[in-house]
Short mmCIF file of C-alpha atoms in Angstrom, two decimals:
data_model
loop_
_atom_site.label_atom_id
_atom_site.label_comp_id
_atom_site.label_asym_id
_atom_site.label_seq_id
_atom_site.Cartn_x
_atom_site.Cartn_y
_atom_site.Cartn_z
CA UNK A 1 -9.03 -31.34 12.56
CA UNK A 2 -7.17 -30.01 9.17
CA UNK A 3 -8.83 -27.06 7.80
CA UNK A 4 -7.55 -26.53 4.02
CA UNK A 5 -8.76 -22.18 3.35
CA UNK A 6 -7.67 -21.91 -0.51
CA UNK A 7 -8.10 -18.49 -1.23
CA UNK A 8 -8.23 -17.42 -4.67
CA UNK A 9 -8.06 -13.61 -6.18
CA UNK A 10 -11.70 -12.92 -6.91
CA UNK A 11 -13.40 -13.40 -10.38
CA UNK A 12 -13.68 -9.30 -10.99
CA UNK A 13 -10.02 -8.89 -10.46
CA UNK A 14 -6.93 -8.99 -12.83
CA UNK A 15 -4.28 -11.81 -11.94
CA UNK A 16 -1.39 -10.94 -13.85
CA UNK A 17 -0.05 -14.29 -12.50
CA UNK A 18 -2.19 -16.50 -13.98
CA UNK A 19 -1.99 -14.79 -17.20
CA UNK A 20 1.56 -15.27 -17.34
CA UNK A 21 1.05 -19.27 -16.42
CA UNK A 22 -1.45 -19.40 -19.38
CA UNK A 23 0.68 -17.10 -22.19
CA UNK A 24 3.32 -20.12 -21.06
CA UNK A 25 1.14 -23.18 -21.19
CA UNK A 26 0.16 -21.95 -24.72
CA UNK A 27 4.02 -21.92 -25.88
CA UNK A 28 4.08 -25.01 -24.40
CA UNK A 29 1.78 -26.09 -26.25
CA UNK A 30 -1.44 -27.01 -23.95
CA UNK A 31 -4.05 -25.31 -26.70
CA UNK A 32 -6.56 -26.04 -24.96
CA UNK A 33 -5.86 -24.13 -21.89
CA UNK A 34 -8.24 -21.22 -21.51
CA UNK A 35 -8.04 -18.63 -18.19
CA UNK A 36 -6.05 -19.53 -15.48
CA UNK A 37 -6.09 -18.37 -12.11
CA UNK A 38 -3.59 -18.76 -9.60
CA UNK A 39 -4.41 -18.70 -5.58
CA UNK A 40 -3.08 -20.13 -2.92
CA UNK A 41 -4.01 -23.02 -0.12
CA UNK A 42 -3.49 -22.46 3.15
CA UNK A 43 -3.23 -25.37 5.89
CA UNK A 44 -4.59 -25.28 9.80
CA UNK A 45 -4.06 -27.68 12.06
CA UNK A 46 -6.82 -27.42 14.50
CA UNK A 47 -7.23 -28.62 18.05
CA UNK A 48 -10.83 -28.98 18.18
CA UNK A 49 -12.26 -32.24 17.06
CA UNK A 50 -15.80 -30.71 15.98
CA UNK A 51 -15.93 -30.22 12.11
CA UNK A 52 -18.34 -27.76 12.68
CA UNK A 53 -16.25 -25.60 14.86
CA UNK A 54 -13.13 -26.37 12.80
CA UNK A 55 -14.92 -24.53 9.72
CA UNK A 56 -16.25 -21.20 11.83
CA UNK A 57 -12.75 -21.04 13.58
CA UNK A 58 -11.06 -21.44 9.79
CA UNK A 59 -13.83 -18.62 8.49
CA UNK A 60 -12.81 -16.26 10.98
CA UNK A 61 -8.93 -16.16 10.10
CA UNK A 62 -9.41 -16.03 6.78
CA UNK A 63 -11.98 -13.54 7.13
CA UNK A 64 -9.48 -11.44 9.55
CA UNK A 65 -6.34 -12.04 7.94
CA UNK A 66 -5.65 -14.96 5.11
CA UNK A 67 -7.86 -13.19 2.92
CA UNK A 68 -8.50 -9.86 1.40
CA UNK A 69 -11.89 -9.26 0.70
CA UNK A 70 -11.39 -6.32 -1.46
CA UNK A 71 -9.52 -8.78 -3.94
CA UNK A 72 -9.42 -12.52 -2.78
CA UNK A 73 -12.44 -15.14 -2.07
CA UNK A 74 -11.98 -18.14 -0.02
CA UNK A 75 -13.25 -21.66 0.44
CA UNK A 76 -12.81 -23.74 3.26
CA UNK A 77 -12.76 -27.31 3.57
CA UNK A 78 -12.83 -29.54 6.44
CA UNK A 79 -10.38 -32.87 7.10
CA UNK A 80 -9.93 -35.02 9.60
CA UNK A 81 -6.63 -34.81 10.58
CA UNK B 1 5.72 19.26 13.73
CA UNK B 2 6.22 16.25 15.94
CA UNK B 3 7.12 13.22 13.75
CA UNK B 4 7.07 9.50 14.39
CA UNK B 5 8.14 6.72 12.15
CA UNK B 6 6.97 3.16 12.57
CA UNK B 7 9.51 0.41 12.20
CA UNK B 8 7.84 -3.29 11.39
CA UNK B 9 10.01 -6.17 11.58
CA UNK B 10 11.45 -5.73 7.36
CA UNK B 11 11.25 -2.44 7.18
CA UNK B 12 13.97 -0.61 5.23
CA UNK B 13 13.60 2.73 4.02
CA UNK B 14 12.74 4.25 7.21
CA UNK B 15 16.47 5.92 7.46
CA UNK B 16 15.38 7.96 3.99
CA UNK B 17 12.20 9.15 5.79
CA UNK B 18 14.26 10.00 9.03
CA UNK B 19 16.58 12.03 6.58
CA UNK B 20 14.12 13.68 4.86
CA UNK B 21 11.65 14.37 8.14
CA UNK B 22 15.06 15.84 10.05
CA UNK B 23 16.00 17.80 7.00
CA UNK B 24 12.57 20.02 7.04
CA UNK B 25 12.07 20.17 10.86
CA UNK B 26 15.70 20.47 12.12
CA UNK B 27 14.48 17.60 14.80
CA UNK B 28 14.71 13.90 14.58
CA UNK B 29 11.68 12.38 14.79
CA UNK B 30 10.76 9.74 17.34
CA UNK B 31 11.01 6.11 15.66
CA UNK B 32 8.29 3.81 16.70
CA UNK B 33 8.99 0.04 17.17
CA UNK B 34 5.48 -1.72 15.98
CA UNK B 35 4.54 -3.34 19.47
CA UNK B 36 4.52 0.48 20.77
CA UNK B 37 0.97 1.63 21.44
CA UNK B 38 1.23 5.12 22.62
CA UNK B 39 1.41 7.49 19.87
CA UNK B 40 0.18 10.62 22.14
CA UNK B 41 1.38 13.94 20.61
CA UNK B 42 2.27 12.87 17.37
CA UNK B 43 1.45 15.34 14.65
CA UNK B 44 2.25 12.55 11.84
CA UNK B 45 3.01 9.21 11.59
CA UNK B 46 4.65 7.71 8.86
CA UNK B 47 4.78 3.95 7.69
CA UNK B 48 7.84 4.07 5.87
CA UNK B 49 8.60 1.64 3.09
CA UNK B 50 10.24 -1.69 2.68
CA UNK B 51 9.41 -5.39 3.01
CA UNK B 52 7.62 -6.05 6.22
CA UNK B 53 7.35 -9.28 7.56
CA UNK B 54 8.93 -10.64 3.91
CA UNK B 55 6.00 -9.77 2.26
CA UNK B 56 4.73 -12.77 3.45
CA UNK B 57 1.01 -13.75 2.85
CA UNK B 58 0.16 -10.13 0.93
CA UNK B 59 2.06 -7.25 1.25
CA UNK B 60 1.24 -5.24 4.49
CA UNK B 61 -0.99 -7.90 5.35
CA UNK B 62 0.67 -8.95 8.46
CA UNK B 63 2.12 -5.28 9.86
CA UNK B 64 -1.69 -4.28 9.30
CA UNK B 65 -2.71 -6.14 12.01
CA UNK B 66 0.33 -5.28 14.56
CA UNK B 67 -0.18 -3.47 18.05
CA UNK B 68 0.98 -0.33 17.09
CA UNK B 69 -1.71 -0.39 13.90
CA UNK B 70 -4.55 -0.03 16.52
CA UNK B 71 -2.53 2.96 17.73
CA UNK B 72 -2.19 4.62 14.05
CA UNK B 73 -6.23 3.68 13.85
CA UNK B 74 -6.76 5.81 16.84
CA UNK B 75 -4.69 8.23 15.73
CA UNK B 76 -5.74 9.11 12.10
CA UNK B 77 -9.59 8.95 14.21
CA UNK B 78 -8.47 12.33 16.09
CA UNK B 79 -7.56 13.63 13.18
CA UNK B 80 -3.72 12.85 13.07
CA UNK B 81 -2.04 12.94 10.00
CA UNK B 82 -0.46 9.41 8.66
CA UNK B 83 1.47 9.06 5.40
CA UNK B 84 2.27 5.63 4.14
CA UNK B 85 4.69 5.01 1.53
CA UNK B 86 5.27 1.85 -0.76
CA UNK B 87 5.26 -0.91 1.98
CA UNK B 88 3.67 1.69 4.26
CA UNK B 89 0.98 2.33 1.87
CA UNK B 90 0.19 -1.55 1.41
CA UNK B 91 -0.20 -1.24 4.88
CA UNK B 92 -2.44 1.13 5.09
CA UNK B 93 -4.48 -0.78 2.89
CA UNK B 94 -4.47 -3.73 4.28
CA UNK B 95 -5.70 -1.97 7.40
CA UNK B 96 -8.36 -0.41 5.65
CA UNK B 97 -7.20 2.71 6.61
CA UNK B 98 -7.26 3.47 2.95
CA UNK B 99 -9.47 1.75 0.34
CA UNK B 100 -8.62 -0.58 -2.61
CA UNK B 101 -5.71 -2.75 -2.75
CA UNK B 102 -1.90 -3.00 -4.25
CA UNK B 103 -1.90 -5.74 -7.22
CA UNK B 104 1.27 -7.44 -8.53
CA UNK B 105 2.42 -4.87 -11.13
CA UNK B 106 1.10 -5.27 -14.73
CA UNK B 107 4.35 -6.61 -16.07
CA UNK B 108 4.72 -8.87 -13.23
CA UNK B 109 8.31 -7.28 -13.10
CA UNK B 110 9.58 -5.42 -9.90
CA UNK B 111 9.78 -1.71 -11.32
CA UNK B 112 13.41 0.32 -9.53
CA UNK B 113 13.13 3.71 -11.62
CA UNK B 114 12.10 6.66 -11.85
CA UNK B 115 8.59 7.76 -12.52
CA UNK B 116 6.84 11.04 -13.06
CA UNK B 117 3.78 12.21 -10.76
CA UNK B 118 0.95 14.76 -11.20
CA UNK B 119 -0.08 16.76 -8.58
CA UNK B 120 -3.73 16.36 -8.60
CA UNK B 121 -4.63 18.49 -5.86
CA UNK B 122 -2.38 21.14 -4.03
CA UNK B 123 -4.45 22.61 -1.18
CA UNK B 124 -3.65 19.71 0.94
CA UNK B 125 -1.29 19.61 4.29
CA UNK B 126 0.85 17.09 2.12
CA UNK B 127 0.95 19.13 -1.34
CA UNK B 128 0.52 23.11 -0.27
CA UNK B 129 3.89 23.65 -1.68
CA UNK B 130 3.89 22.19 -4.82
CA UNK B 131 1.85 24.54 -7.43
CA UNK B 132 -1.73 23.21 -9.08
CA UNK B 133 -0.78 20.56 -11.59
CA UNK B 134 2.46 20.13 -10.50
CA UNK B 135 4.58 17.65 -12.00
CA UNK B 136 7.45 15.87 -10.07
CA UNK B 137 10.20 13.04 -10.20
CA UNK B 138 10.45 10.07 -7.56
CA UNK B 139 11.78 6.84 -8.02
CA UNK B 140 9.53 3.54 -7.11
CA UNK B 141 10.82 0.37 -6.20
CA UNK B 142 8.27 -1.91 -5.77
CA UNK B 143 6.70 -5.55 -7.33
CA UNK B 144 3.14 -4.80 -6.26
CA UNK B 145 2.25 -1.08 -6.94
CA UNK B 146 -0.76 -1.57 -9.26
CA UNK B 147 -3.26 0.04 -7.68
CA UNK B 148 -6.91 -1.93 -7.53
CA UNK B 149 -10.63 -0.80 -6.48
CA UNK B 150 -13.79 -1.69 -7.29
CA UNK B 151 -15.58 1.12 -9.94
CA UNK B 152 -17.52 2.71 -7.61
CA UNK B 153 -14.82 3.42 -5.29
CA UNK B 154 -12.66 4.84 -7.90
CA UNK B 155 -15.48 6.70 -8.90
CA UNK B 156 -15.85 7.87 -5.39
CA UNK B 157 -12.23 8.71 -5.25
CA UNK B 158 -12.50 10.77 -8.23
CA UNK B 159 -15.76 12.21 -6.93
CA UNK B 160 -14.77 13.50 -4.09
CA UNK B 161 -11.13 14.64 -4.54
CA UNK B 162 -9.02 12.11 -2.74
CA UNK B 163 -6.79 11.06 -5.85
CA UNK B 164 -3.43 12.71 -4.51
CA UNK B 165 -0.75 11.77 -7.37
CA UNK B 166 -1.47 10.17 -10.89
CA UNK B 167 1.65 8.63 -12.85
CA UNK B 168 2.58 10.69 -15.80
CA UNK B 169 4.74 12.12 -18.33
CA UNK B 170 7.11 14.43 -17.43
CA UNK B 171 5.37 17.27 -19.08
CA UNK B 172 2.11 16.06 -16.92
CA UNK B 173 -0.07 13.78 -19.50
CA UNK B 174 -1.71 11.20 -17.76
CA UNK B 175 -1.31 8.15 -20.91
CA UNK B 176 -0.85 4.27 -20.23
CA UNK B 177 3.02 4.58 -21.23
CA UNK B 178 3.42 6.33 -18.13
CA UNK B 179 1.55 4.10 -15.63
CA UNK B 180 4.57 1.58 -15.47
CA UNK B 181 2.82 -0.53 -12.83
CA UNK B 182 -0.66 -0.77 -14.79
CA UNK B 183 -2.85 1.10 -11.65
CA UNK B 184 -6.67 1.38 -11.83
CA UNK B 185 -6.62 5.26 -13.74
CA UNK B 186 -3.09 5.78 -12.93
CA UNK B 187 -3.59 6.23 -9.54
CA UNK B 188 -0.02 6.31 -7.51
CA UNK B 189 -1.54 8.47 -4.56
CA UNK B 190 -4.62 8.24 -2.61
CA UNK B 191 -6.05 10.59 0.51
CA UNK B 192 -8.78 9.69 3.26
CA UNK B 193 -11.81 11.60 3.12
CA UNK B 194 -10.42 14.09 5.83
CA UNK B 195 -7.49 14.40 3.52
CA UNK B 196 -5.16 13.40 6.71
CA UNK B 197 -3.95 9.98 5.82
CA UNK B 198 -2.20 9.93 2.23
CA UNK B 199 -0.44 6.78 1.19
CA UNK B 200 1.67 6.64 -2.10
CA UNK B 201 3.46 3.96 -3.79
CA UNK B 202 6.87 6.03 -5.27
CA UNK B 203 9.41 7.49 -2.75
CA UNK B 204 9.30 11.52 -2.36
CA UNK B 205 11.63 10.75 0.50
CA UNK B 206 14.86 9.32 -1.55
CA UNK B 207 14.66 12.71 -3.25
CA UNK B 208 14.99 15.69 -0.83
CA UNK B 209 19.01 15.97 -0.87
CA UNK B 210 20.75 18.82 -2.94
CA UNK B 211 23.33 16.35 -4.58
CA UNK B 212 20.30 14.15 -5.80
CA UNK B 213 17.52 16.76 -6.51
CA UNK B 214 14.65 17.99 -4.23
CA UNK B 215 12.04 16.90 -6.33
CA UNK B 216 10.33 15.64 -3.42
CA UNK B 217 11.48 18.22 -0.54
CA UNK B 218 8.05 20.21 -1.29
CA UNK B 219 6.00 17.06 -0.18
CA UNK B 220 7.89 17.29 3.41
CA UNK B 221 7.96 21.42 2.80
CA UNK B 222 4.01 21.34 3.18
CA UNK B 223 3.99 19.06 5.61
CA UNK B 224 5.81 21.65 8.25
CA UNK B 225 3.92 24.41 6.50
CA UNK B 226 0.76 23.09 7.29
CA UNK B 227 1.41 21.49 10.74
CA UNK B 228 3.62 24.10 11.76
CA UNK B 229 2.05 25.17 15.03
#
């Protein structure tokens, strides 16, 4: 299985990045841009074949190390590879 | 004082920590590869700074969860002193040795120059030689140094006395011209609640040597003050 963890800073905290992305989507221009965020996806390749196990083994490592609570949240979604 | 310095794969500033650790005990202290786990009669550890593992993922995020981390854990839990600066401070973060968490700077810029810091507590083993409300130069060098925590553990950090160093003016006013890297209430210094494990993000170490200015000697001056015996 493919398990796709995008983890994204969290809504209460300041991403400098993304403001800079939106200050230059406005010179460029795209008016109608509001806030934007930027995150990052992460790809597993998984050897299990269960979906369900795919998504609590993908929960774990981003709960132990792709993500930082304190300032990122995380989704995970399941693919068959 | 018996010193050891933790080397991750992208460290680089652990040579300015050697320098300034051999400079205020008259020993060189024991360097620590990070897959070392015994860190048995270690007065202080340090987690020097630098770019471990490329900065890859978040800063610190990686060396956080190392071998020798578990070690530093155990060690800061007898009561060990740790100091973590720049990288080493990410680190200690990401560990969750210390709270809150390093942000990209404000600017989004990598900041090299000097800064100013406030002293904001001197009865500690890492400030006893610098007077109250001390102010003092060190340079930072460093592309995420804005400090981040939630309000009610900043409020907790303020509570309870565990904001080492602010970023000021020279003259010691705490205003937003002086917090280059945009940090949650200028912080540039926290401590852990036993005031043992300090991590900073500008480098006390690059300044301990006559020809450059000792404006950081004191930090490493209390340091063998306090741990002397």
């Amino acid at each position: 299985m493919k398990a796709v963890v995008t983890v994204m800073p969290r809504d209460d905290v300041l991403d400098p990045q993304g403001k800079a992305v939106a200050q230059a989507l406005h010179s460029l221009g795209f008016a109608d841009v509001g806030d934007v965020r930027v995150g990052k996806t992460i790809v597993l390749e998984l050897a299990t074949t269960s979906a369900a196990e795919a998504r609590s083994e993908a929960e774990a490592m981003a709960r132990k190390l792709l993500a930082n609570p304190v300032i990122e949240q995380f989704e995970v979604e399941i693919k068959d590879a | 004082m018996k010193a050891g310095v933790v080397i991750f794969p992208g460290t680089n500033r652990e040579r300015d920590i050697l320098i300034a650790l051999t400079l205020v005990t008259g020993c060189r202290p024991r360097v620590i590869w990070y897959k070392e786990t015994d860190l048995s009669g270690l007065d202080l550890v340090v987690l020097p700074g630098g770019f471990s593992y490329g900065d890859y993922l978040r800063c610190g995020a990686i060396a956080a969860r190392t071998p020798v981390m578990d070690a530093v854990r155990q060690h800061a839990a007898r009561g060990g002193y740790v100091l973590g600066v720049c990288n080493g401070f990410q680190i200690l973060t990401e560990a969750g040795l210390l709270p809150g968490a390093l942000l990209r700077n404000r600017g989004l810029r990598f900041l090299a120059r000097d800064c100013y810091l406030r002293v904001e507590r001197s009865d500690t083993a890492f400030t006893c030689r610098f007077e109250q409300g001390a102010v003092f130069r060190a340079p930072m060098a460093h592309g995420d140094g804005n400090y981040y925590a939630d309000v009610e553990t900043l409020d907790r950090l303020e509570g309870e006395g565990l904001v080492a160093f602010r970023y000021a003016t020279p003259d010691g006013q705490v205003v937003p011209q002086a917090n280059f890297n945009g940090s949650a209430r200028a912080i540039a210094g926290i401590y852990s609640p036993n005031l043992r494990t300090l991590g900073l993000m500008p480098h006390p170490e690059d300044l301990v040597d006559p020809l450059l200015g000792q404006d950081g000697k004191p930090l490493f001056d209390s340091l063998v003050q306090a741990l002397a015996a």
